[in-house]
CSV table of C-alpha atoms in Angstrom, one decimal:
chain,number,residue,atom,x,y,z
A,25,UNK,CA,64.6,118.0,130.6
A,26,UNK,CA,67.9,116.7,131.7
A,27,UNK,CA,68.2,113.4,132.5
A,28,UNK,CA,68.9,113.6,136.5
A,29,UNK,CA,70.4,110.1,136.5
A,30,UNK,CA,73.6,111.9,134.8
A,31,UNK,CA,76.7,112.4,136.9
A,32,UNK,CA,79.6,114.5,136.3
A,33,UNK,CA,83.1,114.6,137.1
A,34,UNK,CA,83.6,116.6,140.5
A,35,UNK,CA,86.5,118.4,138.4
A,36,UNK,CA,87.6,119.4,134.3
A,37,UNK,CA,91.3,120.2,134.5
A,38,UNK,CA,94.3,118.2,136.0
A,39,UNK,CA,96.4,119.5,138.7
A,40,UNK,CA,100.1,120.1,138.1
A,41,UNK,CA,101.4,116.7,138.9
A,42,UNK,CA,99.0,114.8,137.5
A,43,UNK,CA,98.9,116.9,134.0
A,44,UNK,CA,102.7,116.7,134.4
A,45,UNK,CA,102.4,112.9,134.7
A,46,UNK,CA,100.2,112.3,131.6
A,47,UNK,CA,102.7,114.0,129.4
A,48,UNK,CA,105.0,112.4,131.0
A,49,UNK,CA,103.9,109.2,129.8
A,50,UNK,CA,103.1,110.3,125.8
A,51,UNK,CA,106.7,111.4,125.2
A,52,UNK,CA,108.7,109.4,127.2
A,53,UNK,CA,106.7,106.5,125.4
A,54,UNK,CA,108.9,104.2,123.2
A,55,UNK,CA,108.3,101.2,120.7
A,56,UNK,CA,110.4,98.5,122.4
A,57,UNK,CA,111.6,95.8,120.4
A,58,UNK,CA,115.0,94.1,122.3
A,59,UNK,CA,114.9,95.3,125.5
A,60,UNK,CA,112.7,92.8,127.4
A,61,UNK,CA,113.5,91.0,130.4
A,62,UNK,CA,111.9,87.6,131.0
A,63,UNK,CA,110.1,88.7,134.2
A,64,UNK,CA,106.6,88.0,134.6
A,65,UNK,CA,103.8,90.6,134.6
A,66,UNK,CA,101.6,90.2,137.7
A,67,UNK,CA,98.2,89.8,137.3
A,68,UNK,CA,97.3,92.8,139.0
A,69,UNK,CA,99.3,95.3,137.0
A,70,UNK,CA,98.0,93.2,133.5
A,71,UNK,CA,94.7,93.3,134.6
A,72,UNK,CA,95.1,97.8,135.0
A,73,UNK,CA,96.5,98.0,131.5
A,74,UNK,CA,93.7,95.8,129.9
A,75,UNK,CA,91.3,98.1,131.8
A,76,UNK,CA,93.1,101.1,130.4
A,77,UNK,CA,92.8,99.5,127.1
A,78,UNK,CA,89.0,98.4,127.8
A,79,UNK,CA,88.4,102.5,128.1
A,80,UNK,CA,89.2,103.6,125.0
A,81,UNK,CA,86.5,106.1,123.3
A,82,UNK,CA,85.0,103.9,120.7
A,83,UNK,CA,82.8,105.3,117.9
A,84,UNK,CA,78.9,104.4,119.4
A,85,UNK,CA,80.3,102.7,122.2
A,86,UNK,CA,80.5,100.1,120.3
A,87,UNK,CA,83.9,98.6,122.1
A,88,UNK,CA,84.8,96.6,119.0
A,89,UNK,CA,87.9,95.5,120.9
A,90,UNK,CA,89.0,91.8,122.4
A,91,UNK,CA,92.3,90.4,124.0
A,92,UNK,CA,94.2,87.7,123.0
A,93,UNK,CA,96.8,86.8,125.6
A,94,UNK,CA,99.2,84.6,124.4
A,95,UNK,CA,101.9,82.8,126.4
A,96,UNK,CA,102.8,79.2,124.3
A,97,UNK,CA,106.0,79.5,123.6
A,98,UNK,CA,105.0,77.3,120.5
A,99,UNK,CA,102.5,80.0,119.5
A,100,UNK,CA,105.4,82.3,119.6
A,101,UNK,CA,107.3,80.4,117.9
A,102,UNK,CA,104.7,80.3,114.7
A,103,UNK,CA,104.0,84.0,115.1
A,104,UNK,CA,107.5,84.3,114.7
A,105,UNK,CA,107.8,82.1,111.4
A,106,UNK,CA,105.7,84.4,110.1
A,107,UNK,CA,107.0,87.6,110.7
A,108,UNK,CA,110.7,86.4,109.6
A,109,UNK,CA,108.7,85.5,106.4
A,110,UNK,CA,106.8,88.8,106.0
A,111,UNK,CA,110.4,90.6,106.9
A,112,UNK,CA,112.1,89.4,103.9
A,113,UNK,CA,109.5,90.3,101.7
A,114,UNK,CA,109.5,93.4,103.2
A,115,UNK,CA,113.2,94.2,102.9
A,116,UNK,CA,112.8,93.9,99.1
A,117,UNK,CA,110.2,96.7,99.2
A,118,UNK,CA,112.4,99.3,99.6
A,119,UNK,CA,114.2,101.1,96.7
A,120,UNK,CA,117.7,101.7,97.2
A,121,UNK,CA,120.4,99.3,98.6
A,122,UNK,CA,121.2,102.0,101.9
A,123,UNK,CA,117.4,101.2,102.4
A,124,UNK,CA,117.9,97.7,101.8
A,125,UNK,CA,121.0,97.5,104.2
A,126,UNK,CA,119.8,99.7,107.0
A,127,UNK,CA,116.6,97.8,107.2
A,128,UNK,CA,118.2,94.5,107.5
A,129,UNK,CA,119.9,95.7,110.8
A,130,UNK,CA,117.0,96.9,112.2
A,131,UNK,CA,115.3,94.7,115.2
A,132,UNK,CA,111.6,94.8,114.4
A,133,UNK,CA,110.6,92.8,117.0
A,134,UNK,CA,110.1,91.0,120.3
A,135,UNK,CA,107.6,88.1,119.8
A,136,UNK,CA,110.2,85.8,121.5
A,137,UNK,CA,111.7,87.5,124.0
A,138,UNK,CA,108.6,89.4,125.6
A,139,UNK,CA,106.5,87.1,128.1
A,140,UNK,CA,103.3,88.3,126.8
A,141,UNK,CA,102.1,88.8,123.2
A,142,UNK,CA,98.9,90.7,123.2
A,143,UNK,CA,96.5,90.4,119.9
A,144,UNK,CA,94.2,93.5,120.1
A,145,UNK,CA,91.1,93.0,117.5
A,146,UNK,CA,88.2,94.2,115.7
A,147,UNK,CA,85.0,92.5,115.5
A,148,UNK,CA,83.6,94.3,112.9
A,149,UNK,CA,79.8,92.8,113.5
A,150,UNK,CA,79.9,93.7,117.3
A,151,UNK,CA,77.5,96.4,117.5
A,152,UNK,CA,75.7,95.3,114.3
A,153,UNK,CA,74.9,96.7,110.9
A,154,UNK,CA,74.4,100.4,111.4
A,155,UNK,CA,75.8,101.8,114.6
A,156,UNK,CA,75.8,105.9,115.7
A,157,UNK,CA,79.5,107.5,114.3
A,158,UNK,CA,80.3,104.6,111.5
A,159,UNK,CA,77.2,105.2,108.8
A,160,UNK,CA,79.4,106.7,106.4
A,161,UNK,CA,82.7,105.8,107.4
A,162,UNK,CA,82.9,102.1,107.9
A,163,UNK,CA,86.5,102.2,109.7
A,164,UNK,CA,85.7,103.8,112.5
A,165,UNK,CA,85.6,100.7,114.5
A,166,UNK,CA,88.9,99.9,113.1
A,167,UNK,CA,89.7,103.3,114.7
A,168,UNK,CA,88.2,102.7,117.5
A,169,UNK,CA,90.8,99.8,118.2
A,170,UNK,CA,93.6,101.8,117.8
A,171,UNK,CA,92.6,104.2,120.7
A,172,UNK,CA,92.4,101.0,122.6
A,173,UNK,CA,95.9,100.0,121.7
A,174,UNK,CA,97.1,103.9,122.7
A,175,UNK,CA,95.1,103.7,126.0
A,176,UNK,CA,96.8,100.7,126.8
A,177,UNK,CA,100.6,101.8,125.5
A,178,UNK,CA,100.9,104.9,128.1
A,179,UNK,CA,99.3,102.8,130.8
A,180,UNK,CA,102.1,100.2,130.1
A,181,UNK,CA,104.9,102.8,130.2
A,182,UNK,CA,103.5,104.8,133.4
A,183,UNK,CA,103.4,100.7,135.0
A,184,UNK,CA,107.7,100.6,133.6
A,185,UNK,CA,106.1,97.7,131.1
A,186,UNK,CA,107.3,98.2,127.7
A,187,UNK,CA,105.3,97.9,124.7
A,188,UNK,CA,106.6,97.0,121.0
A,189,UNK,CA,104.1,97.0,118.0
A,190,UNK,CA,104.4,94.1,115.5
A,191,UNK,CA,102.9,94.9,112.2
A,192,UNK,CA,104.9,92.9,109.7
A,193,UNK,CA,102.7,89.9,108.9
A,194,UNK,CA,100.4,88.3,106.2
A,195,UNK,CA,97.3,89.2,108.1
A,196,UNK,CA,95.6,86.4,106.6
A,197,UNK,CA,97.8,83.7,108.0
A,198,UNK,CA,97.8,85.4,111.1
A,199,UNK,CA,94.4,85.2,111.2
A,200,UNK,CA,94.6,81.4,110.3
A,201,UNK,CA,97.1,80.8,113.2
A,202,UNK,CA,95.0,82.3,115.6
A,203,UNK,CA,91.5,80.8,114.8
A,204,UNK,CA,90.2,84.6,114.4
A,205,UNK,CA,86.2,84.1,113.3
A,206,UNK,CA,85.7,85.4,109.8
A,207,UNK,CA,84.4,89.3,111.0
A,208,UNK,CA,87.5,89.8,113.2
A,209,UNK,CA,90.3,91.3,111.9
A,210,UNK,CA,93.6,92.1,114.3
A,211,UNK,CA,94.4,95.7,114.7
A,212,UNK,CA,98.1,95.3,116.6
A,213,UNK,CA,100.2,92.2,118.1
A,214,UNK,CA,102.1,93.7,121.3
A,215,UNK,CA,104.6,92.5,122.7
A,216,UNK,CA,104.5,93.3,126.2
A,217,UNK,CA,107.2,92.5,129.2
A,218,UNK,CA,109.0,94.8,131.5
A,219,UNK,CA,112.1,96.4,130.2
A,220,UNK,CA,115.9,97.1,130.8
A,221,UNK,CA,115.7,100.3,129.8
A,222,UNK,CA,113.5,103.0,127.8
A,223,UNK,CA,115.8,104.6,125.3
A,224,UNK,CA,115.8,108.1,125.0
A,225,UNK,CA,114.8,108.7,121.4
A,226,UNK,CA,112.9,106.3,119.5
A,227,UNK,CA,115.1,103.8,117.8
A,228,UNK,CA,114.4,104.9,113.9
A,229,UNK,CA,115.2,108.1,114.9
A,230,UNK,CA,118.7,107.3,116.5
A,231,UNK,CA,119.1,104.7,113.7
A,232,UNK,CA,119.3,107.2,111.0
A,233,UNK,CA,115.9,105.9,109.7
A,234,UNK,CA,113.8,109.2,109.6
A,235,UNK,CA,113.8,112.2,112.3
A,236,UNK,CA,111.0,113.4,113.6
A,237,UNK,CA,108.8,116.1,111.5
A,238,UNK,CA,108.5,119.6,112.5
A,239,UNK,CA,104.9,119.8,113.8
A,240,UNK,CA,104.9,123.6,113.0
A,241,UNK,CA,105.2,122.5,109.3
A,242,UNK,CA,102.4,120.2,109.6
A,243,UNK,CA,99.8,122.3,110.9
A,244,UNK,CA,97.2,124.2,108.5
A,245,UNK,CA,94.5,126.5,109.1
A,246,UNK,CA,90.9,126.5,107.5
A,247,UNK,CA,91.8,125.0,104.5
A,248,UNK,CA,95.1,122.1,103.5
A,249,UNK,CA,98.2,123.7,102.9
A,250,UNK,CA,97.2,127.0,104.3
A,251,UNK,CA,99.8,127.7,106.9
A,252,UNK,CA,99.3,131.2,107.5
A,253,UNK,CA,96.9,132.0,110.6
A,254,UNK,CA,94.4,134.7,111.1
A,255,UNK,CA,96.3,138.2,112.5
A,256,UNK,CA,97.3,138.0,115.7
A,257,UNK,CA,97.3,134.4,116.7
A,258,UNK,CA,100.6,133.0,118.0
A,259,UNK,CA,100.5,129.7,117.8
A,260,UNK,CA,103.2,129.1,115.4
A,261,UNK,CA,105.6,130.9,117.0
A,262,UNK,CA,104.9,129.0,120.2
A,263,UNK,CA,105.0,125.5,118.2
A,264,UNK,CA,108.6,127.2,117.2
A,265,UNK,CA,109.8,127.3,120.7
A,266,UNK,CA,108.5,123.9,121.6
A,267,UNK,CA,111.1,121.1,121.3
């Protein structure tokens, strides 16, 4: 018997505007890195993108997610050690001197500039040992963070707050700097401020870095690397005429 204590939503699809809106917010969304200006986020408008962040879909509503707001310009200032030291490790990774050389112009970052850094984490114990959606994929809470971090990167942009992704660190002594307990791991460090401008195209693009894939080439159906569809579907060929 259905449970009567259930509601449901008075309606399924968006209007117009409001559909419009939501894409809207996906692809105008940009990775900001130099771009910040030093104004403060008010309360009110943080508090709306932690909430957007806070409703994530989590595997077993398990909400493995916290929020580490940092301010200090000292902590900043550590963070930052370590992502200059991670940075010229990293630069070595790559295999040809154009690599090399593009890479080292590239700004990665805006721990300084931004007026908030945001840690998002994982505690990996939160809902316990066996929990509904993760008994045979153990990263799903892991996952589950990263919709939090989405969730809360198109409510910044709809706000005019940009949003830049830090992921060039030695976790560990991240971890160390932060005082993270031994079952949390973090997931992103944003950098988070309102923003001169969005750019148009994301920066590795117009950088020369990579171009964005076809998504017509990426899709399969059935079975991987089948790309031909069953007669009479036109999906393709729609993909084909989307920008």
């Amino acid at each position: 018997m259905e449970n009567q204590s259930i509601t449901h939503q008075p309606e399924l699809a968006f209007d117009d505007s409001e559909r419009n809106a939501l894409y809207k917010a996906i692809y105008s969304r940009r990775d900001v890195r130099g771009q910040f200006k030093p104004d403060p986020i008010p309360d009110d408008v943080l508090a709306r993108l932690l909430q957007a962040a806070h409703h994530a879909p989590s595997v077993g509503f398990m909400q493995p997610w916290n929020f580490l707001l940092i301010r200090s310009p000292e902590i900043k200032q550590q963070v930052h050690q370590l992502f200059l030291s991670a940075n010229r490790e990293a630069e070595t990774m790559f295999e040809t001197p154009e690599k090399r050389q593009l890479y080292s112009t590239l700004k990665l970052e805006g721990i300084l500039e931004s007026p908030i850094n945001l840690v998002i984490t994982c505690d990996r114990e939160r809902a316990g040992p066996v929990v509904i959606g993760r008994t045979h994929d153990m990263a799903m809470d892991i996952y589950s963070s990263v919709c939090a971090v989405q969730n809360l990167w198109l409510a910044a942009r709809s706000e005019g707050v940009g949003v830049g992704w830090v992921s060039i660190f030695d976790r560990m002594k991240l971890k160390k700097l932060l005082n993270l307990p031994a079952q949390v791991t973090p997931v992103a460090y944003l950098c988070i401020g309102y923003v001169a401008h969005f750019f148009a195209e994301p920066e590795l693009k117009s950088a020369g870095w990579r171009d964005r894939l076809p998504l017509k080439d990426l899709v399969y159906f059935d079975h991987w690397e089948n790309s031909h569809p069953e007669e009479g579907c036109t999906l393709l060929s729609v993909l084909e005429s989307t920008p």
